[in-house]
XYZ file of C-alpha atoms in Angstrom:
365
model
C 147.997 117.633 56.872
C 144.266 117.289 57.380
C 142.240 120.471 57.625
C 140.208 121.005 60.753
C 136.493 120.519 60.129
C 134.378 123.642 60.375
C 131.199 121.657 60.995
C 131.363 121.897 64.840
C 131.689 125.696 64.631
C 128.757 125.923 62.220
C 126.605 123.754 64.506
C 127.546 125.970 67.446
C 126.423 129.089 65.572
C 123.149 127.378 64.645
C 122.480 126.479 68.291
C 123.200 130.050 69.387
C 120.854 131.430 66.707
C 118.093 129.014 67.766
C 118.507 130.060 71.420
C 118.177 133.741 70.538
C 115.122 133.044 68.377
C 113.553 130.986 71.180
C 114.161 133.774 73.720
C 112.536 136.341 71.426
C 109.547 134.069 70.709
C 109.052 133.165 74.367
C 109.057 136.818 75.335
C 106.237 137.548 72.909
C 104.135 134.525 73.874
C 104.540 134.123 77.645
C 103.282 136.628 80.258
C 105.917 139.239 81.240
C 105.614 138.240 84.902
C 106.906 134.719 84.190
C 109.818 133.688 86.412
C 111.549 132.385 83.300
C 112.431 135.915 82.193
C 113.881 136.767 85.596
C 116.168 133.758 85.316
C 117.147 134.577 81.733
C 117.983 138.220 82.477
C 120.009 137.535 85.599
C 121.525 134.422 84.029
C 122.793 136.422 81.030
C 124.298 139.004 83.390
C 126.012 136.395 85.552
C 127.189 134.540 82.456
C 129.154 137.581 81.268
C 130.672 138.184 84.710
C 131.536 134.484 85.126
C 133.243 134.344 81.723
C 135.195 137.512 82.563
C 136.304 135.912 85.836
C 137.197 132.695 84.019
C 139.384 134.715 81.650
C 141.408 135.777 84.668
C 141.268 132.723 86.936
C 140.902 129.910 84.429
C 142.787 131.052 81.326
C 145.518 133.234 82.867
C 145.931 131.570 86.249
C 145.462 134.770 88.286
C 143.366 134.126 91.380
C 141.387 137.342 91.884
C 138.403 137.962 94.163
C 137.692 141.553 93.220
C 134.891 140.887 90.764
C 132.130 142.370 92.933
C 134.139 145.568 93.282
C 134.510 146.010 89.530
C 130.831 145.178 89.027
C 129.952 147.853 91.580
C 132.074 150.435 89.775
C 130.385 149.576 86.472
C 126.903 149.684 88.017
C 127.469 153.080 89.620
C 129.076 154.617 86.525
C 126.189 153.429 84.370
C 123.530 154.690 86.791
C 125.220 158.040 87.436
C 125.562 158.888 83.757
C 122.127 157.697 82.565
C 119.781 159.234 85.133
C 117.733 161.860 83.220
C 118.512 165.458 84.174
C 114.920 166.106 85.236
C 115.022 163.123 87.635
C 118.297 164.035 89.357
C 116.738 166.398 91.950
C 114.555 163.490 93.100
C 117.374 160.929 93.192
C 119.978 163.265 94.722
C 117.521 164.950 97.056
C 120.050 165.093 99.892
C 122.854 166.486 97.704
C 121.232 169.386 95.806
C 120.633 167.416 92.622
C 124.100 165.844 92.448
C 127.311 166.767 90.685
C 126.509 165.429 87.194
C 123.774 167.352 85.394
C 123.623 165.523 82.057
C 122.889 162.004 80.821
C 124.516 159.754 78.240
C 123.019 157.185 75.832
C 122.781 153.657 77.206
C 125.409 152.146 74.889
C 127.912 154.906 75.672
C 127.264 154.491 79.397
C 127.810 150.711 79.146
C 131.191 151.228 77.487
C 132.080 153.930 80.006
C 131.162 151.562 82.850
C 133.582 148.987 81.485
C 136.330 151.565 80.934
C 135.968 152.899 84.491
C 136.337 149.373 85.902
C 139.337 148.719 83.633
C 140.940 152.010 84.759
C 140.704 151.046 88.429
C 141.975 147.567 87.534
C 145.010 149.130 85.871
C 145.742 151.255 88.951
C 145.290 148.445 91.448
C 147.064 145.981 89.151
C 150.356 147.883 89.173
C 151.207 146.865 92.768
C 148.834 143.927 93.301
C 149.757 141.743 90.313
C 153.225 141.279 91.771
C 151.598 139.098 94.400
C 150.647 135.489 93.802
C 148.108 132.931 94.904
C 146.257 133.671 98.164
C 147.975 137.021 98.668
C 146.640 138.298 95.343
C 143.152 137.055 96.191
C 143.208 138.816 99.578
C 144.483 142.055 98.032
C 141.772 142.158 95.350
C 139.130 141.224 97.910
C 140.323 144.105 100.080
C 140.107 146.459 97.109
C 136.450 145.525 96.562
C 135.635 146.205 100.219
C 137.484 149.535 100.183
C 135.569 150.648 97.085
C 132.273 149.677 98.706
C 133.024 151.809 101.769
C 134.371 154.671 99.657
C 131.261 154.828 97.475
C 129.037 155.055 100.564
C 131.196 157.810 102.072
C 129.065 160.891 102.668
C 131.611 163.191 101.019
C 131.151 161.213 97.789
C 127.406 161.830 97.985
C 127.182 164.492 95.229
C 128.513 161.846 92.825
C 127.443 158.457 94.210
C 124.461 159.558 96.366
C 126.276 158.187 99.425
C 124.540 155.260 101.081
C 121.285 156.080 99.293
C 120.237 154.130 96.228
C 120.434 155.329 92.631
C 117.277 154.852 90.565
C 115.161 156.167 87.673
C 117.827 155.286 85.089
C 117.077 153.198 81.951
C 116.465 149.509 82.656
C 115.892 146.497 80.413
C 112.156 147.214 80.366
C 112.795 150.529 78.616
C 113.849 148.631 75.491
C 110.314 147.319 74.942
C 108.655 148.884 71.892
C 105.428 150.728 72.738
C 102.643 152.239 70.661
C 101.204 155.745 70.958
C 99.046 154.668 73.918
C 102.041 153.400 75.862
C 101.132 149.731 75.380
C 103.973 147.302 74.698
C 103.795 145.877 71.191
C 107.160 144.092 71.049
C 108.942 142.812 74.152
C 112.745 143.113 74.057
C 113.608 143.340 77.757
C 115.001 139.779 77.810
C 116.577 139.708 74.354
C 118.634 142.869 75.029
C 120.691 141.404 77.933
C 121.247 138.306 75.788
C 122.562 140.509 72.972
C 124.853 142.509 75.270
C 126.211 139.408 76.981
C 126.539 137.563 73.649
C 128.586 140.339 72.021
C 130.873 140.655 75.049
C 131.390 136.898 75.435
C 132.059 136.674 71.686
C 134.816 139.279 72.041
C 136.348 137.297 74.914
C 136.295 134.122 72.797
C 138.004 135.964 69.931
C 140.678 137.141 72.373
C 141.230 133.624 73.701
C 141.656 132.274 70.169
C 144.180 134.982 69.254
C 147.895 135.146 69.916
C 147.230 137.028 73.150
C 144.920 134.259 74.292
C 147.546 131.601 73.652
C 150.064 133.707 75.563
C 147.684 133.929 78.538
C 147.198 130.161 78.547
C 150.950 129.597 78.440
C 151.334 131.869 81.492
C 148.726 129.759 83.284
C 150.485 126.509 82.413
C 154.079 127.550 83.175
C 155.216 131.102 83.855
C 158.917 130.262 83.594
C 158.509 128.576 80.213
C 156.304 131.411 78.974
C 158.879 134.016 79.973
C 161.631 131.972 78.333
C 159.614 132.106 75.091
C 159.689 135.910 75.206
C 156.251 136.583 76.718
C 156.151 139.703 78.890
C 154.515 138.342 82.039
C 153.740 141.688 83.673
C 152.227 143.141 80.494
C 150.036 140.144 79.715
C 148.847 139.741 83.307
C 147.924 143.414 83.432
C 146.175 143.085 80.066
C 144.142 140.108 81.265
C 143.290 141.863 84.530
C 142.075 145.021 82.772
C 140.072 143.171 80.096
C 138.434 140.941 82.711
C 137.566 144.012 84.785
C 136.180 145.816 81.736
C 133.637 143.084 81.088
C 132.912 142.784 84.826
C 132.092 146.497 84.752
C 129.726 145.958 81.822
C 128.196 143.053 83.760
C 127.717 145.356 86.745
C 125.908 147.846 84.520
C 123.679 145.021 83.268
C 122.942 144.026 86.854
C 121.945 147.624 87.567
C 119.582 147.541 84.589
C 118.131 144.248 85.823
C 117.606 145.392 89.425
C 116.446 148.930 88.451
C 118.220 150.304 91.556
C 121.867 150.456 92.649
C 123.170 150.427 96.192
C 126.707 149.584 97.279
C 125.655 147.350 100.174
C 124.470 144.663 97.729
C 127.929 144.213 96.136
C 129.365 142.103 98.942
C 132.026 139.400 98.946
C 129.184 136.873 98.777
C 128.515 138.031 95.204
C 132.135 137.329 94.252
C 131.901 133.874 95.814
C 128.748 133.185 93.811
C 130.547 134.069 90.570
C 133.546 131.955 91.579
C 131.234 129.046 92.377
C 129.631 129.355 88.941
C 133.076 129.231 87.316
C 134.068 126.130 89.303
C 130.790 124.306 88.604
C 130.982 125.080 84.878
C 134.646 124.228 84.556
C 137.715 126.372 85.149
C 138.951 127.103 81.639
C 135.655 126.652 79.773
C 133.603 129.566 78.440
C 130.705 127.242 77.600
C 130.763 125.818 81.121
C 130.584 129.268 82.703
C 127.592 130.199 80.547
C 125.690 126.975 81.243
C 126.367 126.985 84.990
C 125.267 130.634 85.254
C 121.756 129.836 84.057
C 121.612 126.614 86.082
C 122.790 128.423 89.219
C 120.243 131.238 88.895
C 117.405 128.878 87.957
C 118.080 126.497 90.855
C 118.631 129.170 93.491
C 115.792 131.525 92.540
C 113.181 129.406 90.779
C 113.255 125.621 90.946
C 113.877 125.357 94.704
C 111.774 128.321 95.797
C 108.940 126.037 97.008
C 111.253 124.789 99.785
C 110.936 128.168 101.528
C 107.164 127.793 101.853
C 105.190 125.597 104.240
C 103.594 122.610 102.502
C 100.554 120.889 103.979
C 99.503 117.468 102.696
C 96.084 116.600 104.026
C 96.262 117.533 107.699
C 100.033 117.025 108.012
C 102.619 119.758 107.634
C 105.757 118.713 105.758
C 108.690 119.149 108.185
C 111.686 121.438 107.536
C 109.985 123.338 104.705
C 110.282 126.928 105.861
C 112.140 130.141 105.025
C 115.853 129.452 104.461
C 115.590 125.697 103.807
C 116.045 126.337 100.078
C 119.632 127.481 100.691
C 120.384 124.336 102.695
C 119.233 122.052 99.870
C 121.003 124.204 97.292
C 124.265 123.931 99.248
C 123.956 120.135 99.368
C 123.347 120.009 95.593
C 126.457 122.128 95.002
C 128.533 119.822 97.231
C 127.341 116.777 95.275
C 128.147 118.454 91.937
C 131.634 119.447 93.082
C 132.323 115.937 94.427
C 131.230 114.057 91.299
C 132.260 116.648 88.695
C 135.629 117.738 90.023
C 136.551 119.433 86.762
C 133.119 121.005 86.444
C 130.335 120.300 83.995
C 132.461 120.992 80.913
C 135.985 120.719 82.290
C 138.127 122.597 79.785
C 135.922 121.692 76.797
C 133.810 124.018 74.711
C 130.613 123.314 72.776
C 132.408 122.646 69.436
C 134.615 120.100 71.227
C 131.534 118.038 72.114
C 130.580 117.809 68.432
C 134.123 116.767 67.537
C 134.067 114.025 70.192
C 130.755 112.680 68.886
C 132.115 112.702 65.357
C 135.185 110.726 66.427
C 132.979 108.178 68.181
C 130.842 107.866 65.059
C 133.936 107.265 62.915
C 135.150 104.527 65.272
């Protein structure tokens, strides 16, 4: 029996290390206002959420649309528990300084954000995971909408600040190293989200390569056969649902750090559809595909096509159609083309090491 080559895995680790080094170098050399860093920060956040959704939809076969709800829970938990005590009277000005009067370290708050999302996933999963297909999707979508209304409820104001935004909590920019004069000497505001997302995605990959991961894939392929092999369907589905929600909660906390403010009205169903679209474009069942499509999606929608929203005048003639909103039209057409010609997504079910193995096989032939 031939041993599986470890060369593809080593090459993958080298590529990842080069990417991290390039991000760190770019952050020190390019101006902080560069649009590149906006794309990288939001792309890293969406990459984690997309991979967490792929764990549920692509690797377990559970069609859930509650991702925005779990992100919202994570964002609020992070913001609530990291606002400095001296800033709470300003943030909770309509609720006598709020209910919580202490703050937690950022890392602890990130974990707590994930645990809170996983806790709600466990509660909602008890009745909801008995449903299948469209019914499950509708139920999880309804949960996200209920949570959004509940958080904005005025009676929840002392905790969530009602319909008012939460702010003044630590953001990615607070990780920059400053000197005694307050000047930034080392920029880390883009590397930090990459590190958080990288650690979380690495944990998901380890799970998928474990016995639990193989059990989840068998449930996706054939539930009857999986149950006949002794796999507890209810337990493994609940496990996948909670783990996916945990990382969605962490992703929501990262989004809060990126936006510097949190308000429930931004966590709409449209956000869930964006994440689902990223998963489909990258490839349902591919972690690498979800990561790549996240950065491509953010770059195309917020950077590369932004000029289409502005009037362009060539000589004395005004270019037709170029006005506010046209960017979304072109972006929608591009997505339709991608879905039509790449029906399995950019990567299909392949990962980055698989590409190296395919090239090696071609070279041998």
